Coordinates of C-alpha atoms in Angstrom, one line a residue:
Chain A
X1 CA -8.3 -26.0 40.6
X2 CA -10.8 -27.3 38.0
X3 CA -8.0 -29.4 36.5
X4 CA -7.4 -31.1 39.8
X5 CA -11.0 -31.8 40.2
X6 CA -11.1 -33.1 36.7
X7 CA -8.2 -35.5 37.4
X8 CA -9.9 -36.7 40.5
X9 CA -13.1 -37.5 38.6
X10 CA -11.2 -39.4 36.0
X11 CA -9.0 -41.3 38.4
X12 CA -11.9 -42.6 40.5
X13 CA -13.5 -45.0 38.0
X14 CA -10.1 -46.0 36.6
X15 CA -8.9 -47.1 40.0
X16 CA -12.2 -48.9 40.6
X17 CA -11.8 -50.8 37.4
X18 CA -8.3 -51.9 38.2
X19 CA -9.2 -53.0 41.7
X20 CA -12.2 -54.9 40.6
X21 CA -10.6 -56.9 37.8
X22 CA -12.0 -60.5 37.9
X23 CA -9.7 -63.5 37.7
X24 CA -8.9 -64.7 34.2
X25 CA -11.1 -67.6 33.0
X26 CA -11.1 -69.5 29.8
X27 CA -14.2 -69.4 27.5
X28 CA -15.1 -72.9 28.8
X29 CA -15.0 -71.8 32.4
X30 CA -17.1 -68.7 31.6
X31 CA -19.7 -71.0 29.9
X32 CA -19.7 -73.2 33.0
X33 CA -20.1 -70.1 35.1
X34 CA -23.2 -69.1 33.1
X35 CA -24.6 -72.6 33.3
X36 CA -24.2 -72.7 37.1
X37 CA -25.5 -69.2 37.8
X38 CA -28.3 -68.9 40.2
X39 CA -29.7 -65.4 40.5
X40 CA -33.0 -65.5 42.3
X41 CA -33.6 -61.8 43.1
X42 CA -32.6 -58.7 41.2
X43 CA -33.8 -55.3 40.2
X44 CA -32.3 -53.5 37.3
X45 CA -32.7 -51.4 34.2
X46 CA -32.4 -52.8 30.8
X47 CA -31.7 -50.8 27.6
X48 CA -32.4 -52.1 24.2
X49 CA -31.2 -50.4 21.1
X50 CA -31.3 -51.6 17.5
X51 CA -29.9 -50.5 14.2
X52 CA -31.4 -53.0 11.8
X53 CA -31.3 -50.7 8.8
X54 CA -35.1 -50.3 9.0
X55 CA -36.8 -46.9 8.7
X56 CA -37.7 -45.5 12.1
X57 CA -41.0 -43.7 12.3
X58 CA -40.9 -40.1 13.7
X59 CA -42.6 -39.8 17.1
X60 CA -44.4 -36.7 18.2
X61 CA -44.6 -35.6 21.7
X62 CA -48.3 -36.1 22.2
X63 CA -49.2 -39.0 20.0
X64 CA -48.9 -42.6 21.2
X65 CA -47.8 -45.3 18.9
X66 CA -50.9 -47.1 17.6
X67 CA -51.2 -50.8 18.7
X68 CA -50.5 -52.5 15.4
X69 CA -47.4 -50.5 14.8
X70 CA -46.0 -51.3 18.3
X71 CA -44.0 -54.3 17.4
X72 CA -42.5 -52.5 14.4
X73 CA -41.6 -49.8 17.0
X74 CA -40.0 -52.6 19.1
X75 CA -37.7 -53.4 16.2
X76 CA -36.6 -49.9 15.4
X77 CA -36.8 -47.6 18.4
X78 CA -34.7 -47.8 21.5
X79 CA -36.4 -49.0 24.7
X80 CA -35.9 -48.9 28.4
X81 CA -37.3 -51.4 30.8
X82 CA -37.1 -52.0 34.5
X83 CA -37.0 -55.5 35.8
X84 CA -37.7 -56.8 39.3
X85 CA -37.3 -60.4 40.2
X86 CA -37.8 -62.3 43.5
X87 CA -37.7 -66.0 43.4
X88 CA -39.3 -68.1 40.6
X89 CA -42.8 -66.9 41.0
X90 CA -42.6 -63.1 41.5
X91 CA -41.5 -60.8 38.8
X92 CA -42.3 -57.4 37.4
X93 CA -41.3 -55.9 34.0
X94 CA -42.0 -52.2 33.3
X95 CA -41.4 -51.0 29.7
X96 CA -40.9 -47.3 30.0
X97 CA -42.4 -45.4 27.1
X98 CA -42.7 -41.7 26.7
X99 CA -45.6 -40.6 28.8
X100 CA -46.8 -44.2 29.0
X101 CA -45.8 -47.5 30.5
X102 CA -46.5 -51.2 29.9
X103 CA -46.3 -53.4 32.9
X104 CA -46.2 -57.1 33.5
X105 CA -46.6 -58.2 37.1
X106 CA -46.5 -61.8 38.2
X107 CA -47.1 -62.8 41.8
X108 CA -47.7 -66.5 42.4
X109 CA -50.4 -67.8 40.1
X110 CA -51.6 -64.3 39.1
X111 CA -50.2 -62.7 36.0
X112 CA -51.3 -59.1 35.2
X113 CA -50.5 -56.9 32.3
X114 CA -51.2 -53.2 32.4
X115 CA -51.0 -50.7 29.5
X116 CA -51.3 -47.1 30.7
X117 CA -51.9 -45.6 27.2
X118 CA -55.3 -47.3 26.9
X119 CA -55.8 -48.1 30.6
X120 CA -56.3 -51.8 30.1
X121 CA -55.5 -54.7 32.3
X122 CA -55.3 -58.4 31.4
X123 CA -55.4 -61.1 34.1
X124 CA -54.2 -64.6 33.6
X125 CA -54.2 -67.3 36.2
X126 CA -51.2 -69.4 35.5
X127 CA -51.2 -73.2 35.7
X128 CA -49.0 -74.6 38.3
X129 CA -46.7 -76.2 35.8
X130 CA -45.4 -75.2 32.4
X131 CA -45.8 -71.4 32.9
X132 CA -42.2 -70.6 32.5
X133 CA -42.1 -70.7 28.7
X134 CA -45.3 -68.6 28.3
X135 CA -44.2 -65.9 30.7
X136 CA -42.3 -63.4 28.7
X137 CA -44.6 -63.5 25.6
X138 CA -47.5 -62.2 27.7
X139 CA -46.0 -58.7 27.5
X140 CA -47.8 -56.8 24.7
X141 CA -44.5 -55.9 23.1
X142 CA -41.5 -57.3 24.7
X143 CA -38.1 -56.2 25.7
X144 CA -36.0 -59.3 25.8
X145 CA -33.9 -59.6 28.9
X146 CA -30.2 -60.0 28.4
X147 CA -30.4 -63.2 30.4
X148 CA -33.0 -64.9 28.3
X149 CA -31.4 -63.7 25.1
X150 CA -28.0 -64.9 26.1
X151 CA -29.2 -68.3 27.1
X152 CA -31.0 -68.7 23.8
X153 CA -27.8 -68.0 22.0
X154 CA -25.7 -70.2 24.3
X155 CA -28.1 -73.1 24.0
X156 CA -27.6 -72.9 20.2
X157 CA -23.8 -73.1 20.5
X158 CA -22.7 -76.2 18.6
X159 CA -20.2 -77.3 16.0
X160 CA -21.3 -74.4 13.8
X161 CA -20.1 -71.8 16.3
X162 CA -16.7 -70.7 17.4
X163 CA -16.5 -69.4 21.0
X164 CA -13.8 -67.0 22.0
X165 CA -13.3 -64.5 24.7
X166 CA -13.0 -60.7 24.5
X167 CA -11.3 -58.4 27.0
X168 CA -13.1 -57.8 30.3
X169 CA -15.2 -54.7 30.8
X170 CA -17.5 -53.2 33.3
X171 CA -21.2 -53.3 32.7
X172 CA -23.9 -51.9 35.0
X173 CA -21.1 -51.2 37.5
X174 CA -19.9 -54.8 37.6
X175 CA -16.9 -56.7 36.2
X176 CA -17.9 -58.7 33.1
X177 CA -16.4 -61.4 30.9
X178 CA -17.2 -61.2 27.2
X179 CA -18.0 -64.4 25.3
X180 CA -17.8 -63.9 21.6
X181 CA -19.8 -66.4 19.4
X182 CA -18.9 -66.3 15.8
X183 CA -20.6 -68.4 13.1
X184 CA -18.2 -70.7 11.2
X185 CA -20.4 -70.4 8.1
X186 CA -20.3 -67.3 5.9
X187 CA -23.8 -67.9 4.7
X188 CA -25.4 -66.0 7.6
X189 CA -25.9 -62.3 8.0
X190 CA -24.8 -62.4 11.6
X191 CA -21.1 -61.4 12.1
X192 CA -20.8 -62.2 15.8
X193 CA -22.6 -62.2 19.1
X194 CA -21.0 -60.7 22.2
X195 CA -22.3 -61.9 25.5
X196 CA -21.3 -60.1 28.7
X197 CA -21.3 -62.3 31.7
X198 CA -21.2 -61.0 35.3
X199 CA -17.9 -62.2 36.8
X200 CA -19.3 -62.6 40.3
X201 CA -22.5 -64.5 39.6
X202 CA -22.4 -65.7 36.0
X203 CA -25.6 -63.8 35.1
X204 CA -25.5 -62.6 31.5
X205 CA -25.5 -58.8 31.6
X206 CA -25.7 -57.9 28.0
X207 CA -26.0 -59.2 24.4
X208 CA -24.7 -57.4 21.4
X209 CA -25.4 -58.7 17.9
X210 CA -23.1 -57.5 15.1
X211 CA -24.1 -57.9 11.5
X212 CA -21.5 -59.1 9.1
X213 CA -19.4 -56.2 7.9
X214 CA -21.1 -53.7 10.2
X215 CA -19.3 -51.8 13.0
X216 CA -22.4 -50.6 14.9
X217 CA -24.4 -53.2 16.8
X218 CA -27.5 -54.4 15.0
X219 CA -29.1 -55.2 18.3
X220 CA -27.9 -54.5 21.8
X221 CA -29.7 -55.4 25.0
X222 CA -27.9 -54.8 28.3
X223 CA -28.4 -53.9 31.9
X224 CA -27.5 -50.3 32.7
X225 CA -28.3 -50.7 36.4
X226 CA -28.3 -53.9 38.4
X227 CA -28.8 -54.7 42.1
X228 CA -29.0 -58.3 43.3
X229 CA -30.9 -57.3 46.5
X230 CA -34.4 -58.5 46.7
X231 CA -36.9 -55.8 45.6
X232 CA -39.5 -54.5 48.1
X233 CA -42.5 -56.8 48.3
X234 CA -45.0 -54.1 47.3
X235 CA -43.4 -53.9 43.8
X236 CA -45.1 -57.3 43.0
X237 CA -48.5 -56.3 44.5
X238 CA -50.9 -55.4 41.7
X239 CA -54.5 -54.4 42.1
X240 CA -56.3 -53.3 38.9
X241 CA -56.8 -49.6 39.1
X242 CA -60.3 -48.2 39.3
X243 CA -61.8 -47.4 35.9
X244 CA -59.4 -49.7 34.0
X245 CA -60.8 -52.1 31.5
X246 CA -60.0 -55.6 32.8
X247 CA -59.9 -58.5 30.5
X248 CA -59.8 -62.0 31.9
X249 CA -57.8 -64.5 29.8
X250 CA -57.8 -68.3 30.2
X251 CA -55.0 -70.6 29.2
X252 CA -55.7 -74.0 27.8
X253 CA -55.8 -76.6 30.6
X254 CA -53.5 -79.2 29.0
X255 CA -50.0 -78.3 27.9
X256 CA -49.6 -78.6 24.1
X257 CA -48.1 -81.7 22.7
X258 CA -45.9 -80.4 20.0
X259 CA -42.6 -79.1 21.4
X260 CA -42.4 -76.4 18.7
X261 CA -45.6 -74.7 19.6
X262 CA -44.9 -73.0 22.9
X263 CA -48.0 -71.0 22.8
X264 CA -48.9 -68.2 22.4
X265 CA -45.6 -67.2 21.0
X266 CA -45.2 -69.7 18.2
X267 CA -41.5 -69.8 17.3
X268 CA -41.5 -68.5 13.8
X269 CA -38.0 -67.3 13.1
X270 CA -36.4 -69.8 15.5
X271 CA -34.2 -69.7 18.5
X272 CA -31.2 -68.8 16.4
X273 CA -32.8 -65.4 15.9
X274 CA -33.8 -64.4 19.4
X275 CA -35.3 -61.0 19.9
X276 CA -36.8 -60.8 16.4
X277 CA -39.5 -63.4 16.9
X278 CA -42.8 -62.4 15.6
X279 CA -45.4 -61.9 18.4
X280 CA -48.0 -64.6 18.9
X281 CA -50.9 -62.5 17.7
X282 CA -49.5 -62.6 14.2
X283 CA -50.2 -66.3 14.0
X284 CA -53.7 -67.2 13.0
X285 CA -55.7 -70.2 14.0
X286 CA -54.7 -73.1 16.2
X287 CA -51.4 -72.3 17.7
X288 CA -50.5 -76.0 18.3
X289 CA -50.9 -76.8 14.6
X290 CA -48.7 -74.1 13.2
X291 CA -47.2 -75.6 10.1
X292 CA -43.6 -74.3 10.5
X293 CA -40.7 -76.3 9.2
X294 CA -37.0 -75.5 9.7
X295 CA -34.5 -76.3 7.0
X296 CA -30.9 -76.7 8.1
X297 CA -29.4 -76.2 11.5
X298 CA -27.2 -73.5 13.0
X299 CA -26.8 -69.9 11.9
X300 CA -28.0 -70.3 8.3
X301 CA -31.2 -72.2 9.0
X302 CA -34.3 -71.2 7.0
X303 CA -37.7 -71.3 8.5
X304 CA -40.7 -71.8 6.3
X305 CA -44.3 -71.1 7.3
X306 CA -47.2 -72.4 5.1
X307 CA -49.6 -70.0 3.5
X308 CA -52.1 -68.5 5.9
X309 CA -49.9 -68.9 8.9
X310 CA -49.3 -65.2 9.1
X311 CA -52.5 -63.3 8.7
X312 CA -53.0 -61.2 5.6
X313 CA -54.3 -58.4 7.8
X314 CA -51.0 -58.2 9.6
X315 CA -49.1 -58.1 6.3
X316 CA -51.3 -55.4 5.0
X317 CA -50.8 -53.2 8.1
X318 CA -49.4 -49.9 6.8
X319 CA -46.5 -50.0 9.2
X320 CA -45.5 -53.5 8.0
X321 CA -46.2 -52.8 4.4
X322 CA -44.0 -49.7 4.5
X323 CA -41.0 -51.9 5.5
X324 CA -41.6 -54.7 2.9
X325 CA -40.4 -54.1 -0.6
X326 CA -41.3 -56.0 -3.7
X327 CA -38.7 -58.5 -5.0
X328 CA -38.8 -61.3 -7.5
X329 CA -41.4 -63.8 -6.5
X330 CA -42.9 -61.9 -3.6
X331 CA -42.2 -59.3 -1.0
X332 CA -39.3 -59.1 1.4
X333 CA -38.3 -57.4 4.6
X334 CA -34.6 -57.0 4.7
X335 CA -32.6 -56.0 7.8
X336 CA -29.0 -56.2 8.6
X337 CA -29.3 -59.4 10.6
X338 CA -32.4 -61.2 9.3
X339 CA -34.6 -61.4 6.3
X340 CA -38.3 -62.3 5.9
X341 CA -39.6 -63.2 2.5
X342 CA -43.3 -63.6 1.7
X343 CA -43.8 -65.5 -1.6
X344 CA -46.7 -64.6 -3.8
X345 CA -48.5 -67.8 -2.8
X346 CA -48.5 -66.7 0.8
X347 CA -45.7 -68.9 2.1
X348 CA -43.3 -67.1 4.5
X349 CA -39.6 -67.7 4.8
X350 CA -37.3 -66.2 7.4
X351 CA -33.8 -66.6 8.6
X352 CA -30.5 -64.9 9.4
X353 CA -29.5 -65.3 5.8
X354 CA -29.4 -63.1 2.6
X355 CA -32.6 -62.8 0.6
X356 CA -31.3 -64.9 -2.2
X357 CA -31.2 -68.0 0.0
X358 CA -34.8 -67.5 1.0
X359 CA -35.9 -67.0 -2.7
X360 CA -34.0 -70.2 -3.6
X361 CA -35.7 -72.0 -0.8
X362 CA -39.1 -70.8 -2.0
X363 CA -38.3 -71.8 -5.6
X364 CA -37.1 -75.2 -4.6
X365 CA -40.5 -76.3 -3.3
Chain B
X1 CA -49.3 -14.4 30.9
X2 CA -49.8 -16.4 34.1
X3 CA -53.5 -15.9 33.7
X4 CA -53.2 -17.3 30.1
X5 CA -51.4 -20.3 31.5
X6 CA -54.0 -20.8 34.2
X7 CA -56.6 -20.7 31.5
X8 CA -55.2 -23.9 29.9
X9 CA -56.3 -26.4 32.7
X10 CA -59.6 -24.4 33.2
X11 CA -60.4 -24.7 29.5
X12 CA -59.5 -28.4 29.4
X13 CA -61.6 -29.2 32.5
X14 CA -64.6 -27.2 31.3
X15 CA -64.6 -28.8 27.8
X16 CA -64.3 -32.3 29.2
X17 CA -67.0 -31.6 31.7
X18 CA -69.4 -30.4 29.0
X19 CA -68.6 -33.0 26.4
X20 CA -69.4 -36.7 26.2
X21 CA -67.2 -39.5 27.3
X22 CA -63.6 -39.3 26.0
X23 CA -62.5 -42.6 24.5
X24 CA -59.1 -43.8 25.8
X25 CA -56.1 -43.4 23.5
X26 CA -57.4 -40.3 21.8
X27 CA -56.1 -36.8 22.3
X28 CA -53.4 -35.8 24.8
X29 CA -52.5 -38.5 27.3
X30 CA -54.4 -38.5 30.6
X31 CA -57.4 -36.7 28.9
X32 CA -59.6 -39.8 29.2
X33 CA -58.9 -40.1 32.9
X34 CA -60.2 -36.6 33.9
X35 CA -63.8 -37.6 34.2
X36 CA -62.9 -40.2 36.8
X37 CA -60.4 -38.1 38.7
X38 CA -59.9 -34.4 38.7
X39 CA -56.3 -34.7 39.6
X40 CA -55.5 -35.5 36.0
X41 CA -56.5 -32.0 34.8
X42 CA -53.2 -30.7 36.0
X43 CA -51.2 -33.5 34.3
X44 CA -53.1 -33.1 31.0
X45 CA -52.6 -29.3 31.1
X46 CA -48.9 -29.9 31.7
X47 CA -48.7 -32.2 28.7
X48 CA -50.5 -29.7 26.5
X49 CA -48.5 -26.7 27.8
X50 CA -45.0 -28.1 27.5
X51 CA -44.5 -28.1 23.7
X52 CA -45.8 -24.6 23.0
X53 CA -47.4 -22.5 25.8
X54 CA -44.6 -22.7 28.3
X55 CA -41.7 -22.1 25.9
X56 CA -43.8 -19.2 24.4
X57 CA -44.3 -17.4 27.7
X58 CA -40.8 -18.2 29.1
X59 CA -39.4 -17.1 25.7
X60 CA -41.3 -13.8 26.0
X61 CA -40.0 -13.2 29.5
X62 CA -36.4 -14.2 28.8
X63 CA -36.2 -12.4 25.5
X64 CA -37.4 -9.3 27.2
X65 CA -34.9 -9.3 30.0
X66 CA -32.1 -7.1 28.5
X67 CA -33.5 -6.2 25.1
X68 CA -36.7 -4.9 26.7
X69 CA -34.7 -2.4 28.8
X70 CA -32.6 -1.4 25.8
X71 CA -35.8 -1.0 23.7
X72 CA -37.3 1.3 26.2
X73 CA -34.1 3.3 26.7
X74 CA -33.9 2.4 30.4
X75 CA -30.8 0.1 30.2
X76 CA -28.2 2.9 30.5
X77 CA -30.0 4.3 33.5
X78 CA -29.8 0.9 35.2
X79 CA -26.1 0.7 34.4
X80 CA -25.5 4.1 35.9
X81 CA -26.2 2.7 39.3
X82 CA -23.1 1.2 40.9
X83 CA -24.4 -2.4 40.6
X84 CA -22.3 -3.8 37.8
X85 CA -23.3 -5.6 34.6
X86 CA -22.9 -9.1 36.0
X87 CA -25.2 -8.4 38.8
X88 CA -27.8 -6.9 36.4
X89 CA -27.5 -10.0 34.2
X90 CA -27.8 -12.4 37.2
X91 CA -30.8 -10.6 38.6
X92 CA -32.5 -10.5 35.2
X93 CA -31.9 -14.2 34.8
X94 CA -33.2 -15.0 38.3
X95 CA -36.3 -13.0 37.4
X96 CA -36.9 -15.2 34.4
X97 CA -36.4 -18.4 36.5
X98 CA -38.9 -17.0 39.1
X99 CA -41.4 -16.7 36.2
X100 CA -40.6 -20.4 35.2
X101 CA -41.4 -21.5 38.8
X102 CA -44.6 -19.4 38.9
X103 CA -45.7 -20.6 35.4
X104 CA -45.5 -24.3 36.2
X105 CA -47.0 -23.9 39.7
X106 CA -49.9 -21.9 38.2
X107 CA -50.6 -24.8 35.8
X108 CA -50.5 -27.4 38.6
X109 CA -52.5 -25.4 41.1
X110 CA -55.1 -24.1 38.7
X111 CA -55.5 -27.6 37.3
X112 CA -55.9 -29.1 40.7
X113 CA -58.4 -26.5 41.8
X114 CA -60.6 -26.7 38.7
X115 CA -60.3 -30.5 38.7
X116 CA -61.4 -30.7 42.3
X117 CA -64.3 -28.3 41.6
X118 CA -65.7 -30.1 38.5
X119 CA -64.8 -33.7 39.0
X120 CA -64.5 -36.3 41.8
X121 CA -61.0 -36.4 43.4
X122 CA -59.6 -39.6 44.8
X123 CA -56.7 -42.1 44.7
X124 CA -54.8 -41.7 41.4
X125 CA -53.6 -44.4 39.1
X126 CA -49.9 -43.9 38.2
X127 CA -48.5 -44.9 34.8
X128 CA -47.4 -48.2 36.3
X129 CA -50.9 -49.1 37.2
X130 CA -50.3 -48.7 41.0
X131 CA -52.7 -46.4 42.9
X132 CA -51.6 -43.7 45.3
X133 CA -53.6 -41.5 47.5
X134 CA -54.7 -37.9 46.5
X135 CA -52.1 -36.3 48.8
X136 CA -49.2 -38.3 47.4
X137 CA -50.5 -37.5 43.9
X138 CA -50.6 -33.8 44.6
X139 CA -47.0 -34.0 45.9
X140 CA -46.0 -35.8 42.7
X141 CA -47.6 -33.0 40.6
X142 CA -45.6 -30.4 42.6
X143 CA -42.5 -32.5 41.7
X144 CA -43.6 -32.4 38.1
X145 CA -43.8 -28.6 38.3
X146 CA -40.2 -28.6 39.8
X147 CA -39.0 -30.9 37.0
X148 CA -40.6 -28.6 34.3
X149 CA -39.1 -25.6 35.9
X150 CA -35.6 -27.1 35.8
X151 CA -36.3 -28.1 32.1
X152 CA -37.0 -24.4 31.3
X153 CA -34.0 -23.0 33.2
X154 CA -31.5 -23.8 30.4
X155 CA -34.0 -22.5 27.8
X156 CA -34.3 -19.2 29.8
X157 CA -30.5 -18.8 29.7
X158 CA -30.6 -19.2 25.9
X159 CA -33.3 -16.4 25.9
X160 CA -31.1 -14.2 28.1
X161 CA -28.2 -14.6 25.7
X162 CA -30.3 -13.7 22.7
X163 CA -31.7 -10.8 24.6
X164 CA -28.2 -9.3 24.9
X165 CA -27.7 -9.5 21.2
X166 CA -30.3 -7.0 20.2
X167 CA -32.1 -3.8 21.2
X168 CA -35.5 -5.0 19.8
X169 CA -37.3 -7.1 22.4
X170 CA -39.7 -8.6 19.9
X171 CA -36.9 -10.0 17.9
X172 CA -35.3 -11.6 20.9
X173 CA -38.6 -13.1 22.0
X174 CA -39.4 -14.5 18.5
X175 CA -35.9 -15.9 18.1
X176 CA -36.1 -17.6 21.5
X177 CA -39.5 -19.2 20.8
X178 CA -38.4 -20.3 17.4
X179 CA -35.4 -22.1 18.9
X180 CA -37.7 -24.0 21.3
X181 CA -39.8 -25.2 18.4
X182 CA -36.7 -26.0 16.2
X183 CA -35.2 -28.0 19.1
X184 CA -38.4 -30.1 19.4
X185 CA -38.6 -30.7 15.7
X186 CA -35.0 -31.9 15.6
X187 CA -35.8 -34.1 18.7
X188 CA -38.6 -35.9 16.8
X189 CA -36.4 -36.9 13.9
X190 CA -34.9 -40.4 14.6
X191 CA -32.2 -39.8 11.9
X192 CA -30.6 -37.2 14.2
X193 CA -30.5 -39.5 17.2
X194 CA -26.8 -38.6 17.9
X195 CA -27.9 -35.0 18.5
X196 CA -30.9 -35.7 20.8
X197 CA -29.1 -35.9 24.1
X198 CA -27.7 -32.4 23.5
X199 CA -31.1 -30.7 22.7
X200 CA -32.5 -28.7 25.6
X201 CA -35.9 -30.0 24.9
X202 CA -34.9 -33.6 24.9
X203 CA -36.0 -34.5 28.5
X204 CA -39.0 -32.2 28.6
X205 CA -41.6 -35.0 28.5
X206 CA -39.6 -37.3 30.8
X207 CA -41.4 -35.6 33.7
X208 CA -43.6 -38.7 33.3
X209 CA -40.9 -40.7 35.1
X210 CA -42.1 -39.0 38.3
X211 CA -45.5 -40.6 37.7
X212 CA -44.1 -44.1 37.8
X213 CA -43.9 -46.5 40.7
X214 CA -41.2 -46.6 42.0
X215 CA -40.1 -43.1 40.8
X216 CA -37.2 -43.0 38.4
X217 CA -34.9 -40.1 39.2
X218 CA -32.4 -40.8 36.4
X219 CA -34.1 -38.5 33.9
X220 CA -34.4 -35.8 36.6
X221 CA -30.7 -36.0 37.1
X222 CA -29.8 -36.1 33.4
X223 CA -32.2 -33.2 32.7
X224 CA -30.6 -31.1 35.5
X225 CA -27.1 -31.8 34.2
X226 CA -28.1 -30.8 30.7
X227 CA -29.9 -27.6 31.8
X228 CA -26.9 -26.7 34.0
X229 CA -24.7 -27.1 30.9
X230 CA -26.9 -24.8 28.9
X231 CA -27.0 -22.3 31.8
X232 CA -23.2 -22.4 32.0
X233 CA -22.6 -22.0 28.2
X234 CA -25.2 -19.4 27.4
X235 CA -24.8 -17.6 30.7
X236 CA -21.1 -17.2 29.8
X237 CA -22.0 -16.1 26.3
X238 CA -24.5 -13.6 27.6
X239 CA -21.9 -12.3 30.0
X240 CA -19.2 -12.1 27.3
X241 CA -21.6 -10.2 25.1
X242 CA -23.1 -7.9 27.7
X243 CA -19.9 -7.0 29.5
X244 CA -18.3 -5.7 26.4
X245 CA -21.4 -4.2 24.8
X246 CA -21.7 -0.5 24.0
X247 CA -24.9 0.5 25.7
X248 CA -26.3 3.4 23.7
X249 CA -29.9 3.2 24.7

């Protein structure tokens, strides 16, 4: 009798998979599908895991991760987030931590963030135009949505990238195409990027980054649950809780002139390295004058930031210092998919390339 | 033992009442909220009790189930009655589960009572920043008690199995409690991530998912499945051991 039940359980999902197989499409057609996709409302759960070869700090049950170490935690520990979206102006992201939660709620012009571990609220009134770029970076420590991440990768597709297609699969209960982007150059640490695309809507459902020569994903962000129905309206209603510390933030009135300085999240390691961008608070001084230059294009580009761009305080943070190791000419942070090199004179180099390339770039100038 | 568990929220509430303002982000979570809202006493007490006090008391009860009777020399008299060994084992396990229910409810109820006595009670801020009324909050605390009870059910089955291995109740209690601690230590080591979903303590702190808005039931389900697995495996082991055991005392 148990054997029969077991067979029934196994047969169920298999039949569903066979029945729901989507029509075959070429990689170009899938790219077009993504470009045309219009998903206005959704609610879903996103899971992010990373295996960048960095040490992960042990967590105890009672202690909360201290603020400065939180972005280190973002790079090393797995995270779960719930996302709610309804139209262009209403969204909510909940990063589910153990015994804590970080929230971002946007409803019309009001943008709220809430951190349950220190009971703080920030409120920003968004300008009518130009808010879209600044939106995700307002979350204290972000979980990148598969959609944004996938679009960043796809927007970087050019002559340096070979696009192919993998076998269909099911993700978050939906049939998905797999686009596989592989760099044509061998100078980068990234082996390939797998983007899962919902067959019905063209919405990117998941992104998996594989490091060169590694079997386990270096970075994986994907929906584990997804519903395209509009979430209940009260999900987007946020009133600062009684007793919370509310901080009012103001954005600069005029949009910044320089296209590379989408404040407050200055694009340090650039768009070819999504998900590993350094948060805005690491950048000191005037954000619209960040002296960042990019050498090269495509997968093996090297970003250089002048001395003083990244605050010394941030680099001396114990959590950061523990991951940096001394190398010839400075200190370096090496992971399986990107490298950061801080020269002794304070200049910072980063890219999805081996350390030697960064050292060579530093020596060349 | 229930009185000792009830003392945890009372102690927390009295200390917070007598001491100065607690800065946020220090000590166990929710501690800084207590002065604003007494409902948080129960939640704080639960956070404090889960790693040690609850496993300790449940370990004592579960470890005592069979070994305690054997140690006192009463086990063979129980088996003389025409009740059967399975039935004895099931009843003993159910007794341990009833203690789990009582233990978690005592923490929630004592915490709510002392909180209402010493602090103002009002709408409660959930982890998501949303605010719910006091009645809804109390309901969520009862759900938390249910969650923690389920969390301890698998652990109680482990204790029952250990209890059938020995005639010395103290040994069974100690071994059970040590297992709870060891499981939590292993769960905190990221290098053993592959093992974590199999540890019975892995979902213990995910009761916080019931304090989010909207509530996530995923962890409740995952926890229930895991604990049912522990109950099946260690219940079967306990039966296999106890059914064939020579009861000499």
